[in-house]
Amino acid sequence: MKKTLFYTFGIAILLGGILAVWGLVAFKGNAVVEAGEFRLSKRSDYPTLIDSLMPRIKHHAAFDLYAARLELERSFKPGHYELREGMSVIEIVRMLKLGLQTPVRVTINNVKIPAQLAGKLARQIDADSVEILGALTSKELAREVGFDSVTLFSMFLPDTYEFYWTVEPEEWVRRMRKEYDRFWSEERDQKRKRSGLSRLEVMTLASIVYEETRKADEMPRVAGVYINRLKKGMPLQADPTIKYAMQDFGLRRILYKHLKYPSPYNTYINKGLPPSPICMPGREAIEGVLNFEKHDYLYFCARPTFDGYHNFAKSYSEHLKNARAYSAELNRRKIK
């Protein structure tokens, strides 16, 4: 009898040891088979989580036990997560339970209107373009961050930022206000005052400069032309504003009939700057306006060499000569 009890007790200890080792390995050991990232949308359910996760981890029984204990099925958080080599079941479940996301890099640039910005963002965060466009055009949200629904677009600066993938569009806009305030340092504001322009006007002029030339070394000179025209009360006569007014961004050649298009963005029929930027200008264009070149040029025209640079002129007669040369080259290349 004593021997039987001894053996039973020994087996119990052995089983307990085995279970302890299994528990240690299964719950606290490395559970990652395939390291990398995965995303759980706000629209994802628990089966979607399991389908995404199970092929990439081991110790499934331990995962199920710990997930049940923490009621993960009812409380997991959507987000962008990263499975790292060495993570345990406990760490993975807690990551999903607490929403310990890994930020994503969100890039904004090369857009002309809020709808394009919404489309670009929708490919980078967990929100659709309709939700995002609603935030970008919200009068209440624009007022909250110090703009209106027309000028809000001037607040966004092209760059790459870190966000949580599940950021709400409204929170994204509020964060971009902070980035805008960070950009407008005391040094930049002093340069702005030299130009006599407001922050909105700097961004608006920079958008025109950016559409006129992509040559960073030429941007301060182009900005200087427009500032000279503003100071003299001359209309800017910027061709890119015609494309924006017509919402025809594929227009290759501006004709006389286009110059009469009725719009507050048409700088041929309206003096001064348009109401808001005609695109999201690159930072080099903003710096080009802030560091505009002082000169006597009032006109510029693309070079007929099509090298991306422009010929500048102080007089209208000189400008007409440059314009005729460019027009002749357009005709020769059959660009209409």
C-alpha atoms as a PDB file:
ATOM      1  CA  MET A   1       0.000   0.000   0.000  1.00  0.00           C
ATOM      2  CA  LYS A   2       2.766   2.352   0.960  1.00  0.00           C
ATOM      3  CA  LYS A   3       4.608   1.497  -2.261  1.00  0.00           C
ATOM      4  CA  THR A   4       1.480   2.236  -4.324  1.00  0.00           C
ATOM      5  CA  LEU A   5       1.050   5.604  -2.645  1.00  0.00           C
ATOM      6  CA  PHE A   6       4.710   6.321  -3.205  1.00  0.00           C
ATOM      7  CA  TYR A   7       4.411   5.570  -6.913  1.00  0.00           C
ATOM      8  CA  THR A   8       1.184   7.580  -7.223  1.00  0.00           C
ATOM      9  CA  PHE A   9       2.760  10.516  -5.437  1.00  0.00           C
ATOM     10  CA  GLY A  10       5.826  10.258  -7.663  1.00  0.00           C
ATOM     11  CA  ILE A  11       3.764  10.180 -10.834  1.00  0.00           C
ATOM     12  CA  ALA A  12       1.785  13.199  -9.613  1.00  0.00           C
ATOM     13  CA  ILE A  13       5.005  15.109  -8.969  1.00  0.00           C
ATOM     14  CA  LEU A  14       6.324  14.097 -12.398  1.00  0.00           C
ATOM     15  CA  LEU A  15       3.124  15.144 -14.136  1.00  0.00           C
ATOM     16  CA  GLY A  16       3.123  18.367 -12.193  1.00  0.00           C
ATOM     17  CA  GLY A  17       6.702  18.998 -13.269  1.00  0.00           C
ATOM     18  CA  ILE A  18       5.855  18.256 -16.883  1.00  0.00           C
ATOM     19  CA  LEU A  19       2.869  20.594 -16.718  1.00  0.00           C
ATOM     20  CA  ALA A  20       5.012  23.274 -15.081  1.00  0.00           C
ATOM     21  CA  VAL A  21       7.632  22.992 -17.798  1.00  0.00           C
ATOM     22  CA  TRP A  22       4.946  22.979 -20.514  1.00  0.00           C
ATOM     23  CA  GLY A  23       3.326  26.009 -18.966  1.00  0.00           C
ATOM     24  CA  LEU A  24       6.630  27.819 -18.728  1.00  0.00           C
ATOM     25  CA  VAL A  25       7.475  27.056 -22.345  1.00  0.00           C
ATOM     26  CA  ALA A  26       3.969  27.481 -23.768  1.00  0.00           C
ATOM     27  CA  PHE A  27       3.048  30.660 -21.953  1.00  0.00           C
ATOM     28  CA  LYS A  28       6.383  32.397 -21.486  1.00  0.00           C
ATOM     29  CA  GLY A  29       8.604  30.915 -24.195  1.00  0.00           C
ATOM     30  CA  ASN A  30       8.985  32.157 -27.758  1.00  0.00           C
ATOM     31  CA  ALA A  31       5.638  31.775 -29.533  1.00  0.00           C
ATOM     32  CA  VAL A  32       6.477  33.513 -32.797  1.00  0.00           C
ATOM     33  CA  VAL A  33       6.926  31.354 -35.886  1.00  0.00           C
ATOM     34  CA  GLU A  34       6.767  34.162 -38.450  1.00  0.00           C
ATOM     35  CA  ALA A  35       7.848  37.614 -37.315  1.00  0.00           C
ATOM     36  CA  GLY A  36       6.348  40.662 -39.012  1.00  0.00           C
ATOM     37  CA  GLU A  37       3.392  43.003 -38.937  1.00  0.00           C
ATOM     38  CA  PHE A  38      -0.341  42.466 -39.221  1.00  0.00           C
ATOM     39  CA  ARG A  39      -3.382  44.718 -39.078  1.00  0.00           C
ATOM     40  CA  LEU A  40      -6.755  44.371 -37.410  1.00  0.00           C
ATOM     41  CA  SER A  41      -9.276  46.826 -38.787  1.00  0.00           C
ATOM     42  CA  LYS A  42     -12.028  48.425 -36.730  1.00  0.00           C
ATOM     43  CA  ARG A  43     -14.308  46.201 -38.785  1.00  0.00           C
ATOM     44  CA  SER A  44     -12.432  42.983 -37.884  1.00  0.00           C
ATOM     45  CA  ASP A  45     -14.077  40.332 -35.708  1.00  0.00           C
ATOM     46  CA  TYR A  46     -12.414  37.756 -33.475  1.00  0.00           C
ATOM     47  CA  PRO A  47     -12.358  34.980 -36.118  1.00  0.00           C
ATOM     48  CA  THR A  48     -10.475  37.384 -38.382  1.00  0.00           C
ATOM     49  CA  LEU A  49      -7.935  37.944 -35.600  1.00  0.00           C
ATOM     50  CA  ILE A  50      -7.503  34.182 -35.157  1.00  0.00           C
ATOM     51  CA  ASP A  51      -7.170  33.586 -38.909  1.00  0.00           C
ATOM     52  CA  SER A  52      -4.496  36.286 -39.130  1.00  0.00           C
ATOM     53  CA  LEU A  53      -2.563  35.211 -36.067  1.00  0.00           C
ATOM     54  CA  MET A  54      -2.630  31.437 -35.777  1.00  0.00           C
ATOM     55  CA  PRO A  55      -0.449  30.616 -38.810  1.00  0.00           C
ATOM     56  CA  ARG A  56       2.226  32.908 -37.413  1.00  0.00           C
ATOM     57  CA  ILE A  57       2.467  31.592 -33.847  1.00  0.00           C
ATOM     58  CA  LYS A  58       2.751  28.295 -31.995  1.00  0.00           C
ATOM     59  CA  HIS A  59       1.421  27.134 -28.590  1.00  0.00           C
ATOM     60  CA  HIS A  60      -2.170  27.549 -29.779  1.00  0.00           C
ATOM     61  CA  ALA A  61      -3.642  25.791 -26.741  1.00  0.00           C
ATOM     62  CA  ALA A  62      -1.825  28.162 -24.396  1.00  0.00           C
ATOM     63  CA  PHE A  63      -3.002  31.105 -26.475  1.00  0.00           C
ATOM     64  CA  ASP A  64      -6.627  29.930 -26.272  1.00  0.00           C
ATOM     65  CA  LEU A  65      -6.394  29.425 -22.508  1.00  0.00           C
ATOM     66  CA  TYR A  66      -4.837  32.820 -21.807  1.00  0.00           C
ATOM     67  CA  ALA A  67      -7.078  34.609 -24.307  1.00  0.00           C
ATOM     68  CA  ALA A  68     -10.133  33.102 -22.602  1.00  0.00           C
ATOM     69  CA  ARG A  69      -8.846  34.144 -19.188  1.00  0.00           C
ATOM     70  CA  LEU A  70      -8.461  37.766 -20.354  1.00  0.00           C
ATOM     71  CA  GLU A  71     -11.727  37.643 -22.340  1.00  0.00           C
ATOM     72  CA  LEU A  72      -9.809  38.669 -25.456  1.00  0.00           C
ATOM     73  CA  GLU A  73     -12.684  37.758 -27.762  1.00  0.00           C
ATOM     74  CA  ARG A  74     -14.736  40.630 -26.321  1.00  0.00           C
ATOM     75  CA  SER A  75     -11.950  43.094 -25.648  1.00  0.00           C
ATOM     76  CA  PHE A  76      -9.225  42.931 -28.329  1.00  0.00           C
ATOM     77  CA  LYS A  77      -8.224  46.266 -29.838  1.00  0.00           C
ATOM     78  CA  PRO A  78      -7.911  46.928 -33.558  1.00  0.00           C
ATOM     79  CA  GLY A  79      -4.572  48.232 -34.746  1.00  0.00           C
ATOM     80  CA  HIS A  80      -1.270  47.704 -36.501  1.00  0.00           C
ATOM     81  CA  TYR A  81       0.748  45.157 -34.571  1.00  0.00           C
ATOM     82  CA  GLU A  82       4.219  43.733 -34.869  1.00  0.00           C
ATOM     83  CA  LEU A  83       5.138  40.161 -33.974  1.00  0.00           C
ATOM     84  CA  ARG A  84       8.764  40.077 -32.863  1.00  0.00           C
ATOM     85  CA  GLU A  85      10.978  37.064 -32.472  1.00  0.00           C
ATOM     86  CA  GLY A  86      10.967  35.960 -28.833  1.00  0.00           C
ATOM     87  CA  MET A  87       7.489  37.237 -27.931  1.00  0.00           C
ATOM     88  CA  SER A  88       5.543  34.923 -25.634  1.00  0.00           C
ATOM     89  CA  VAL A  89       1.856  34.001 -25.674  1.00  0.00           C
ATOM     90  CA  ILE A  90       1.357  36.233 -22.641  1.00  0.00           C
ATOM     91  CA  GLU A  91       2.967  39.201 -24.418  1.00  0.00           C
ATOM     92  CA  ILE A  92       0.945  38.659 -27.602  1.00  0.00           C
ATOM     93  CA  VAL A  93      -2.403  38.387 -25.817  1.00  0.00           C
ATOM     94  CA  ARG A  94      -1.673  41.423 -23.645  1.00  0.00           C
ATOM     95  CA  MET A  95      -0.570  43.382 -26.733  1.00  0.00           C
ATOM     96  CA  LEU A  96      -3.947  42.727 -28.363  1.00  0.00           C
ATOM     97  CA  LYS A  97      -5.885  43.267 -25.142  1.00  0.00           C
ATOM     98  CA  LEU A  98      -4.261  46.624 -24.360  1.00  0.00           C
ATOM     99  CA  GLY A  99      -3.917  47.820 -27.947  1.00  0.00           C
ATOM    100  CA  LEU A 100      -0.132  48.164 -27.795  1.00  0.00           C
ATOM    101  CA  GLN A 101       0.203  49.130 -31.439  1.00  0.00           C
ATOM    102  CA  THR A 102       3.291  49.842 -33.484  1.00  0.00           C
ATOM    103  CA  PRO A 103       2.950  53.245 -35.216  1.00  0.00           C
ATOM    104  CA  VAL A 104       2.832  53.448 -39.006  1.00  0.00           C
ATOM    105  CA  ARG A 105       4.577  56.016 -41.206  1.00  0.00           C
ATOM    106  CA  VAL A 106       2.084  58.217 -43.035  1.00  0.00           C
ATOM    107  CA  THR A 107       3.294  60.264 -45.999  1.00  0.00           C
ATOM    108  CA  ILE A 108       1.367  63.186 -47.462  1.00  0.00           C
ATOM    109  CA  ASN A 109       2.499  65.038 -50.572  1.00  0.00           C
ATOM    110  CA  ASN A 110       1.668  65.760 -54.210  1.00  0.00           C
ATOM    111  CA  VAL A 111      -2.043  66.432 -53.767  1.00  0.00           C
ATOM    112  CA  LYS A 112      -4.075  69.354 -55.065  1.00  0.00           C
ATOM    113  CA  ILE A 113      -7.472  69.069 -53.398  1.00  0.00           C
ATOM    114  CA  PRO A 114      -8.878  67.608 -50.152  1.00  0.00           C
ATOM    115  CA  ALA A 115     -10.442  64.649 -51.991  1.00  0.00           C
ATOM    116  CA  GLN A 116      -7.005  63.592 -53.231  1.00  0.00           C
ATOM    117  CA  LEU A 117      -5.573  63.933 -49.738  1.00  0.00           C
ATOM    118  CA  ALA A 118      -8.427  61.811 -48.364  1.00  0.00           C
ATOM    119  CA  GLY A 119      -7.725  59.122 -50.953  1.00  0.00           C
ATOM    120  CA  LYS A 120      -4.016  59.061 -50.148  1.00  0.00           C
ATOM    121  CA  LEU A 121      -4.639  58.877 -46.390  1.00  0.00           C
ATOM    122  CA  ALA A 122      -7.232  56.116 -46.777  1.00  0.00           C
ATOM    123  CA  ARG A 123      -4.464  53.870 -48.114  1.00  0.00           C
ATOM    124  CA  GLN A 124      -2.346  54.496 -45.007  1.00  0.00           C
ATOM    125  CA  ILE A 125      -4.712  54.531 -42.005  1.00  0.00           C
ATOM    126  CA  ASP A 126      -7.773  52.531 -40.959  1.00  0.00           C
ATOM    127  CA  ALA A 127     -10.380  54.966 -42.270  1.00  0.00           C
ATOM    128  CA  ASP A 128     -12.102  55.225 -45.622  1.00  0.00           C
ATOM    129  CA  SER A 129     -11.826  58.268 -47.883  1.00  0.00           C
ATOM    130  CA  VAL A 130     -15.408  59.366 -47.154  1.00  0.00           C
ATOM    131  CA  GLU A 131     -14.697  59.543 -43.402  1.00  0.00           C
ATOM    132  CA  ILE A 132     -11.470  61.426 -43.983  1.00  0.00           C
ATOM    133  CA  LEU A 133     -12.979  63.871 -46.476  1.00  0.00           C
ATOM    134  CA  GLY A 134     -15.716  64.601 -43.940  1.00  0.00           C
ATOM    135  CA  ALA A 135     -13.051  65.677 -41.438  1.00  0.00           C
ATOM    136  CA  LEU A 136     -11.145  67.697 -44.057  1.00  0.00           C
ATOM    137  CA  THR A 137     -14.259  69.650 -45.011  1.00  0.00           C
ATOM    138  CA  SER A 138     -15.845  69.981 -41.569  1.00  0.00           C
ATOM    139  CA  LYS A 139     -16.545  73.616 -40.729  1.00  0.00           C
ATOM    140  CA  GLU A 140     -16.640  72.843 -36.998  1.00  0.00           C
ATOM    141  CA  LEU A 141     -13.307  71.000 -36.978  1.00  0.00           C
ATOM    142  CA  ALA A 142     -11.672  73.659 -39.154  1.00  0.00           C
ATOM    143  CA  ARG A 143     -12.836  76.337 -36.725  1.00  0.00           C
ATOM    144  CA  GLU A 144     -11.539  74.304 -33.779  1.00  0.00           C
ATOM    145  CA  VAL A 145      -8.004  74.280 -35.224  1.00  0.00           C
ATOM    146  CA  GLY A 146      -8.085  77.939 -36.231  1.00  0.00           C
ATOM    147  CA  PHE A 147      -9.057  77.813 -39.905  1.00  0.00           C
ATOM    148  CA  ASP A 148     -12.170  77.649 -42.039  1.00  0.00           C
ATOM    149  CA  SER A 149     -13.216  74.857 -44.393  1.00  0.00           C
ATOM    150  CA  VAL A 150     -11.608  76.640 -47.374  1.00  0.00           C
ATOM    151  CA  THR A 151      -8.261  77.536 -45.794  1.00  0.00           C
ATOM    152  CA  LEU A 152      -7.818  74.338 -43.741  1.00  0.00           C
ATOM    153  CA  PHE A 153      -5.906  72.775 -46.644  1.00  0.00           C
ATOM    154  CA  SER A 154      -3.104  75.318 -46.074  1.00  0.00           C
ATOM    155  CA  MET A 155      -2.389  73.729 -42.685  1.00  0.00           C
ATOM    156  CA  PHE A 156      -1.101  70.440 -44.072  1.00  0.00           C
ATOM    157  CA  LEU A 157       2.626  70.178 -44.699  1.00  0.00           C
ATOM    158  CA  PRO A 158       4.128  67.479 -46.913  1.00  0.00           C
ATOM    159  CA  ASP A 159       6.239  65.056 -44.918  1.00  0.00           C
ATOM    160  CA  THR A 160       6.240  61.603 -43.359  1.00  0.00           C
ATOM    161  CA  TYR A 161       4.685  61.363 -39.903  1.00  0.00           C
ATOM    162  CA  GLU A 162       4.157  58.583 -37.369  1.00  0.00           C
ATOM    163  CA  PHE A 163       0.576  57.795 -36.402  1.00  0.00           C
ATOM    164  CA  TYR A 164      -1.314  54.891 -34.958  1.00  0.00           C
ATOM    165  CA  TRP A 165      -3.001  53.101 -37.842  1.00  0.00           C
ATOM    166  CA  THR A 166      -6.391  53.411 -36.118  1.00  0.00           C
ATOM    167  CA  VAL A 167      -6.160  57.188 -35.662  1.00  0.00           C
ATOM    168  CA  GLU A 168      -9.541  58.851 -36.196  1.00  0.00           C
ATOM    169  CA  PRO A 169      -9.590  61.405 -39.050  1.00  0.00           C
ATOM    170  CA  GLU A 170     -10.514  64.203 -36.635  1.00  0.00           C
ATOM    171  CA  GLU A 171      -7.544  63.367 -34.411  1.00  0.00           C
ATOM    172  CA  TRP A 172      -5.304  63.269 -37.463  1.00  0.00           C
ATOM    173  CA  VAL A 173      -6.359  66.837 -38.310  1.00  0.00           C
ATOM    174  CA  ARG A 174      -5.733  68.008 -34.727  1.00  0.00           C
ATOM    175  CA  ARG A 175      -2.271  66.429 -34.769  1.00  0.00           C
ATOM    176  CA  MET A 176      -1.484  68.182 -38.057  1.00  0.00           C
ATOM    177  CA  ARG A 177      -2.261  71.499 -36.381  1.00  0.00           C
ATOM    178  CA  LYS A 178       0.534  70.718 -33.914  1.00  0.00           C
ATOM    179  CA  GLU A 179       2.879  69.925 -36.783  1.00  0.00           C
ATOM    180  CA  TYR A 180       1.907  73.221 -38.428  1.00  0.00           C
ATOM    181  CA  ASP A 181       2.711  75.142 -35.223  1.00  0.00           C
ATOM    182  CA  ARG A 182       6.033  73.320 -34.962  1.00  0.00           C
ATOM    183  CA  PHE A 183       6.909  74.234 -38.553  1.00  0.00           C
ATOM    184  CA  TRP A 184       6.219  77.927 -38.024  1.00  0.00           C
ATOM    185  CA  SER A 185       9.232  78.645 -35.885  1.00  0.00           C
ATOM    186  CA  GLU A 186      10.190  82.170 -34.830  1.00  0.00           C
ATOM    187  CA  GLU A 187      12.868  82.190 -37.532  1.00  0.00           C
ATOM    188  CA  ARG A 188      10.382  81.313 -40.289  1.00  0.00           C
ATOM    189  CA  ASP A 189       7.902  83.870 -39.008  1.00  0.00           C
ATOM    190  CA  GLN A 190      10.577  86.560 -39.172  1.00  0.00           C
ATOM    191  CA  LYS A 191      11.286  85.643 -42.784  1.00  0.00           C
ATOM    192  CA  ARG A 192       7.550  85.688 -43.475  1.00  0.00           C
ATOM    193  CA  LYS A 193       7.242  89.220 -42.149  1.00  0.00           C
ATOM    194  CA  ARG A 194       9.974  90.285 -44.586  1.00  0.00           C
ATOM    195  CA  SER A 195       7.680  89.248 -47.426  1.00  0.00           C
ATOM    196  CA  GLY A 196       4.665  91.071 -45.982  1.00  0.00           C
ATOM    197  CA  LEU A 197       2.589  87.915 -46.324  1.00  0.00           C
ATOM    198  CA  SER A 198       0.467  86.057 -43.793  1.00  0.00           C
ATOM    199  CA  ARG A 199       1.048  82.359 -43.151  1.00  0.00           C
ATOM    200  CA  LEU A 200      -1.929  81.514 -45.364  1.00  0.00           C
ATOM    201  CA  GLU A 201      -0.564  83.756 -48.111  1.00  0.00           C
ATOM    202  CA  VAL A 202       2.877  82.150 -47.863  1.00  0.00           C
ATOM    203  CA  MET A 203       1.341  78.700 -48.288  1.00  0.00           C
ATOM    204  CA  THR A 204      -0.857  79.902 -51.146  1.00  0.00           C
ATOM    205  CA  LEU A 205       2.011  81.561 -52.996  1.00  0.00           C
ATOM    206  CA  ALA A 206       4.228  78.528 -52.341  1.00  0.00           C
ATOM    207  CA  SER A 207       1.581  76.324 -53.966  1.00  0.00           C
ATOM    208  CA  ILE A 208       1.708  78.473 -57.103  1.00  0.00           C
ATOM    209  CA  VAL A 209       5.510  78.471 -57.125  1.00  0.00           C
ATOM    210  CA  TYR A 210       5.505  74.684 -56.687  1.00  0.00           C
ATOM    211  CA  GLU A 211       3.199  74.269 -59.678  1.00  0.00           C
ATOM    212  CA  GLU A 212       5.276  76.646 -61.796  1.00  0.00           C
ATOM    213  CA  THR A 213       8.647  74.985 -61.229  1.00  0.00           C
ATOM    214  CA  ARG A 214      10.017  71.876 -59.590  1.00  0.00           C
ATOM    215  CA  LYS A 215      13.549  73.294 -59.689  1.00  0.00           C
ATOM    216  CA  ALA A 216      14.350  74.141 -56.061  1.00  0.00           C
ATOM    217  CA  ASP A 217      17.148  76.527 -57.031  1.00  0.00           C
ATOM    218  CA  GLU A 218      14.714  78.563 -59.161  1.00  0.00           C
ATOM    219  CA  MET A 219      11.882  78.794 -56.647  1.00  0.00           C
ATOM    220  CA  PRO A 220      13.145  81.903 -54.771  1.00  0.00           C
ATOM    221  CA  ARG A 221      13.389  83.762 -58.108  1.00  0.00           C
ATOM    222  CA  VAL A 222       9.880  82.747 -59.200  1.00  0.00           C
ATOM    223  CA  ALA A 223       8.562  83.752 -55.760  1.00  0.00           C
ATOM    224  CA  GLY A 224      10.299  87.119 -56.176  1.00  0.00           C
ATOM    225  CA  VAL A 225       8.441  87.722 -59.449  1.00  0.00           C
ATOM    226  CA  TYR A 226       5.070  87.163 -57.803  1.00  0.00           C
ATOM    227  CA  ILE A 227       5.929  89.293 -54.785  1.00  0.00           C
ATOM    228  CA  ASN A 228       6.971  92.109 -57.153  1.00  0.00           C
ATOM    229  CA  ARG A 229       3.630  91.818 -58.942  1.00  0.00           C
ATOM    230  CA  LEU A 230       1.717  91.811 -55.662  1.00  0.00           C
ATOM    231  CA  LYS A 231       3.514  94.951 -54.498  1.00  0.00           C
ATOM    232  CA  LYS A 232       2.745  96.721 -57.783  1.00  0.00           C
ATOM    233  CA  GLY A 233      -0.909  95.687 -57.700  1.00  0.00           C
ATOM    234  CA  MET A 234      -0.529  93.652 -60.887  1.00  0.00           C
ATOM    235  CA  PRO A 235      -2.559  90.458 -61.383  1.00  0.00           C
ATOM    236  CA  LEU A 236      -0.419  87.385 -60.811  1.00  0.00           C
ATOM    237  CA  GLN A 237      -1.505  85.770 -64.109  1.00  0.00           C
ATOM    238  CA  ALA A 238      -0.345  82.358 -62.934  1.00  0.00           C
ATOM    239  CA  ASP A 239      -1.305  79.601 -65.370  1.00  0.00           C
ATOM    240  CA  PRO A 240      -1.550  76.874 -62.677  1.00  0.00           C
ATOM    241  CA  THR A 241      -4.409  78.791 -61.051  1.00  0.00           C
ATOM    242  CA  ILE A 242      -6.388  78.382 -64.281  1.00  0.00           C
ATOM    243  CA  LYS A 243      -6.013  74.611 -64.115  1.00  0.00           C
ATOM    244  CA  TYR A 244      -7.116  74.662 -60.485  1.00  0.00           C
ATOM    245  CA  ALA A 245     -10.073  76.940 -61.208  1.00  0.00           C
ATOM    246  CA  MET A 246     -11.221  74.612 -63.997  1.00  0.00           C
ATOM    247  CA  GLN A 247     -10.289  71.480 -61.968  1.00  0.00           C
ATOM    248  CA  ASP A 248      -8.589  70.276 -65.144  1.00  0.00           C
ATOM    249  CA  PHE A 249      -5.158  69.203 -63.922  1.00  0.00           C
ATOM    250  CA  GLY A 250      -4.304  67.435 -67.161  1.00  0.00           C
ATOM    251  CA  LEU A 251      -4.569  70.625 -69.229  1.00  0.00           C
ATOM    252  CA  ARG A 252      -1.269  70.880 -71.113  1.00  0.00           C
ATOM    253  CA  ARG A 253      -1.656  74.261 -72.757  1.00  0.00           C
ATOM    254  CA  ILE A 254      -3.421  77.354 -71.431  1.00  0.00           C
ATOM    255  CA  LEU A 255      -5.304  79.103 -74.230  1.00  0.00           C
ATOM    256  CA  TYR A 256      -6.857  82.569 -74.329  1.00  0.00           C
ATOM    257  CA  LYS A 257     -10.365  81.148 -73.854  1.00  0.00           C
ATOM    258  CA  HIS A 258      -9.258  79.570 -70.556  1.00  0.00           C
ATOM    259  CA  LEU A 259      -8.119  82.917 -69.134  1.00  0.00           C
ATOM    260  CA  LYS A 260     -11.717  84.129 -68.814  1.00  0.00           C
ATOM    261  CA  TYR A 261     -12.899  81.191 -66.723  1.00  0.00           C
ATOM    262  CA  PRO A 262     -14.971  82.672 -63.848  1.00  0.00           C
ATOM    263  CA  SER A 263     -13.474  81.662 -60.508  1.00  0.00           C
ATOM    264  CA  PRO A 264     -11.925  83.377 -57.474  1.00  0.00           C
ATOM    265  CA  TYR A 265      -8.879  81.180 -58.213  1.00  0.00           C
ATOM    266  CA  ASN A 266      -8.370  82.684 -61.689  1.00  0.00           C
ATOM    267  CA  THR A 267      -5.454  85.102 -61.183  1.00  0.00           C
ATOM    268  CA  TYR A 268      -5.895  86.547 -64.665  1.00  0.00           C
ATOM    269  CA  ILE A 269      -9.228  88.144 -63.807  1.00  0.00           C
ATOM    270  CA  ASN A 270      -8.644  88.631 -60.060  1.00  0.00           C
ATOM    271  CA  LYS A 271      -5.830  90.598 -58.494  1.00  0.00           C
ATOM    272  CA  GLY A 272      -3.953  89.270 -55.505  1.00  0.00           C
ATOM    273  CA  LEU A 273      -3.595  85.716 -54.291  1.00  0.00           C
ATOM    274  CA  PRO A 274      -6.370  83.125 -54.602  1.00  0.00           C
ATOM    275  CA  PRO A 275      -8.382  82.244 -51.483  1.00  0.00           C
ATOM    276  CA  SER A 276      -6.289  79.173 -50.583  1.00  0.00           C
ATOM    277  CA  PRO A 277      -3.468  76.969 -51.908  1.00  0.00           C
ATOM    278  CA  ILE A 278      -3.940  75.305 -55.287  1.00  0.00           C
ATOM    279  CA  CYS A 279      -1.945  72.265 -54.152  1.00  0.00           C
ATOM    280  CA  MET A 280       0.052  71.024 -51.200  1.00  0.00           C
ATOM    281  CA  PRO A 281       3.399  72.720 -51.876  1.00  0.00           C
ATOM    282  CA  GLY A 282       6.693  70.980 -51.256  1.00  0.00           C
ATOM    283  CA  ARG A 283       8.711  72.344 -48.366  1.00  0.00           C
ATOM    284  CA  GLU A 284      11.340  73.645 -50.783  1.00  0.00           C
ATOM    285  CA  ALA A 285       8.645  75.854 -52.337  1.00  0.00           C
ATOM    286  CA  ILE A 286       7.633  77.206 -48.917  1.00  0.00           C
ATOM    287  CA  GLU A 287      11.272  77.954 -48.145  1.00  0.00           C
ATOM    288  CA  GLY A 288      11.561  79.502 -51.614  1.00  0.00           C
ATOM    289  CA  VAL A 289       8.832  82.000 -50.738  1.00  0.00           C
ATOM    290  CA  LEU A 290      10.299  82.714 -47.306  1.00  0.00           C
ATOM    291  CA  ASN A 291      13.712  83.261 -48.912  1.00  0.00           C
ATOM    292  CA  PHE A 292      12.405  84.974 -52.052  1.00  0.00           C
ATOM    293  CA  GLU A 293      14.958  86.614 -54.292  1.00  0.00           C
ATOM    294  CA  LYS A 294      14.929  90.394 -54.523  1.00  0.00           C
ATOM    295  CA  HIS A 295      15.143  91.500 -58.176  1.00  0.00           C
ATOM    296  CA  ASP A 296      13.294  93.577 -60.791  1.00  0.00           C
ATOM    297  CA  TYR A 297      11.751  90.756 -62.805  1.00  0.00           C
ATOM    298  CA  LEU A 298       8.005  90.927 -63.439  1.00  0.00           C
ATOM    299  CA  TYR A 299       7.598  88.117 -65.960  1.00  0.00           C
ATOM    300  CA  PHE A 300       8.840  84.614 -66.623  1.00  0.00           C
ATOM    301  CA  CYS A 301       8.181  82.008 -69.265  1.00  0.00           C
ATOM    302  CA  ALA A 302       9.241  78.386 -69.649  1.00  0.00           C
ATOM    303  CA  ARG A 303      12.347  77.897 -71.723  1.00  0.00           C
ATOM    304  CA  PRO A 304      11.769  76.419 -75.181  1.00  0.00           C
ATOM    305  CA  THR A 305      14.433  73.858 -74.325  1.00  0.00           C
ATOM    306  CA  PHE A 306      11.890  72.209 -71.984  1.00  0.00           C
ATOM    307  CA  ASP A 307      14.558  71.724 -69.316  1.00  0.00           C
ATOM    308  CA  GLY A 308      12.219  72.749 -66.510  1.00  0.00           C
ATOM    309  CA  TYR A 309      13.739  76.205 -66.094  1.00  0.00           C
ATOM    310  CA  HIS A 310      12.383  79.621 -67.105  1.00  0.00           C
ATOM    311  CA  ASN A 311      13.486  82.788 -68.867  1.00  0.00           C
ATOM    312  CA  PHE A 312      12.870  85.912 -66.765  1.00  0.00           C
ATOM    313  CA  ALA A 313      12.110  89.408 -68.024  1.00  0.00           C
ATOM    314  CA  LYS A 314      11.847  92.906 -66.573  1.00  0.00           C
ATOM    315  CA  SER A 315       9.783  94.368 -69.440  1.00  0.00           C
ATOM    316  CA  TYR A 316       6.681  93.152 -71.224  1.00  0.00           C
ATOM    317  CA  SER A 317       8.337  93.414 -74.633  1.00  0.00           C
ATOM    318  CA  GLU A 318      11.149  91.160 -73.489  1.00  0.00           C
ATOM    319  CA  HIS A 319       8.612  88.735 -72.036  1.00  0.00           C
ATOM    320  CA  LEU A 320       6.663  88.633 -75.330  1.00  0.00           C
ATOM    321  CA  LYS A 321       9.844  87.635 -77.122  1.00  0.00           C
ATOM    322  CA  ASN A 322      10.370  84.771 -74.647  1.00  0.00           C
ATOM    323  CA  ALA A 323       6.718  83.747 -74.858  1.00  0.00           C
ATOM    324  CA  ARG A 324       6.763  83.623 -78.675  1.00  0.00           C
ATOM    325  CA  ALA A 325       9.822  81.366 -78.630  1.00  0.00           C
ATOM    326  CA  TYR A 326       8.125  78.996 -76.191  1.00  0.00           C
ATOM    327  CA  SER A 327       4.838  79.040 -78.120  1.00  0.00           C
ATOM    328  CA  ALA A 328       6.654  78.229 -81.350  1.00  0.00           C
ATOM    329  CA  GLU A 329       8.245  75.212 -79.687  1.00  0.00           C
ATOM    330  CA  LEU A 330       4.854  74.051 -78.394  1.00  0.00           C
ATOM    331  CA  ASN A 331       3.501  74.264 -81.937  1.00  0.00           C
ATOM    332  CA  ARG A 332       6.524  72.426 -83.299  1.00  0.00           C
ATOM    333  CA  ARG A 333       5.943  69.613 -80.800  1.00  0.00           C
ATOM    334  CA  LYS A 334       2.206  69.671 -81.563  1.00  0.00           C
ATOM    335  CA  ILE A 335       1.272  70.237 -77.923  1.00  0.00           C
ATOM    336  CA  LYS A 336      -2.274  71.576 -77.726  1.00  0.00           C
END
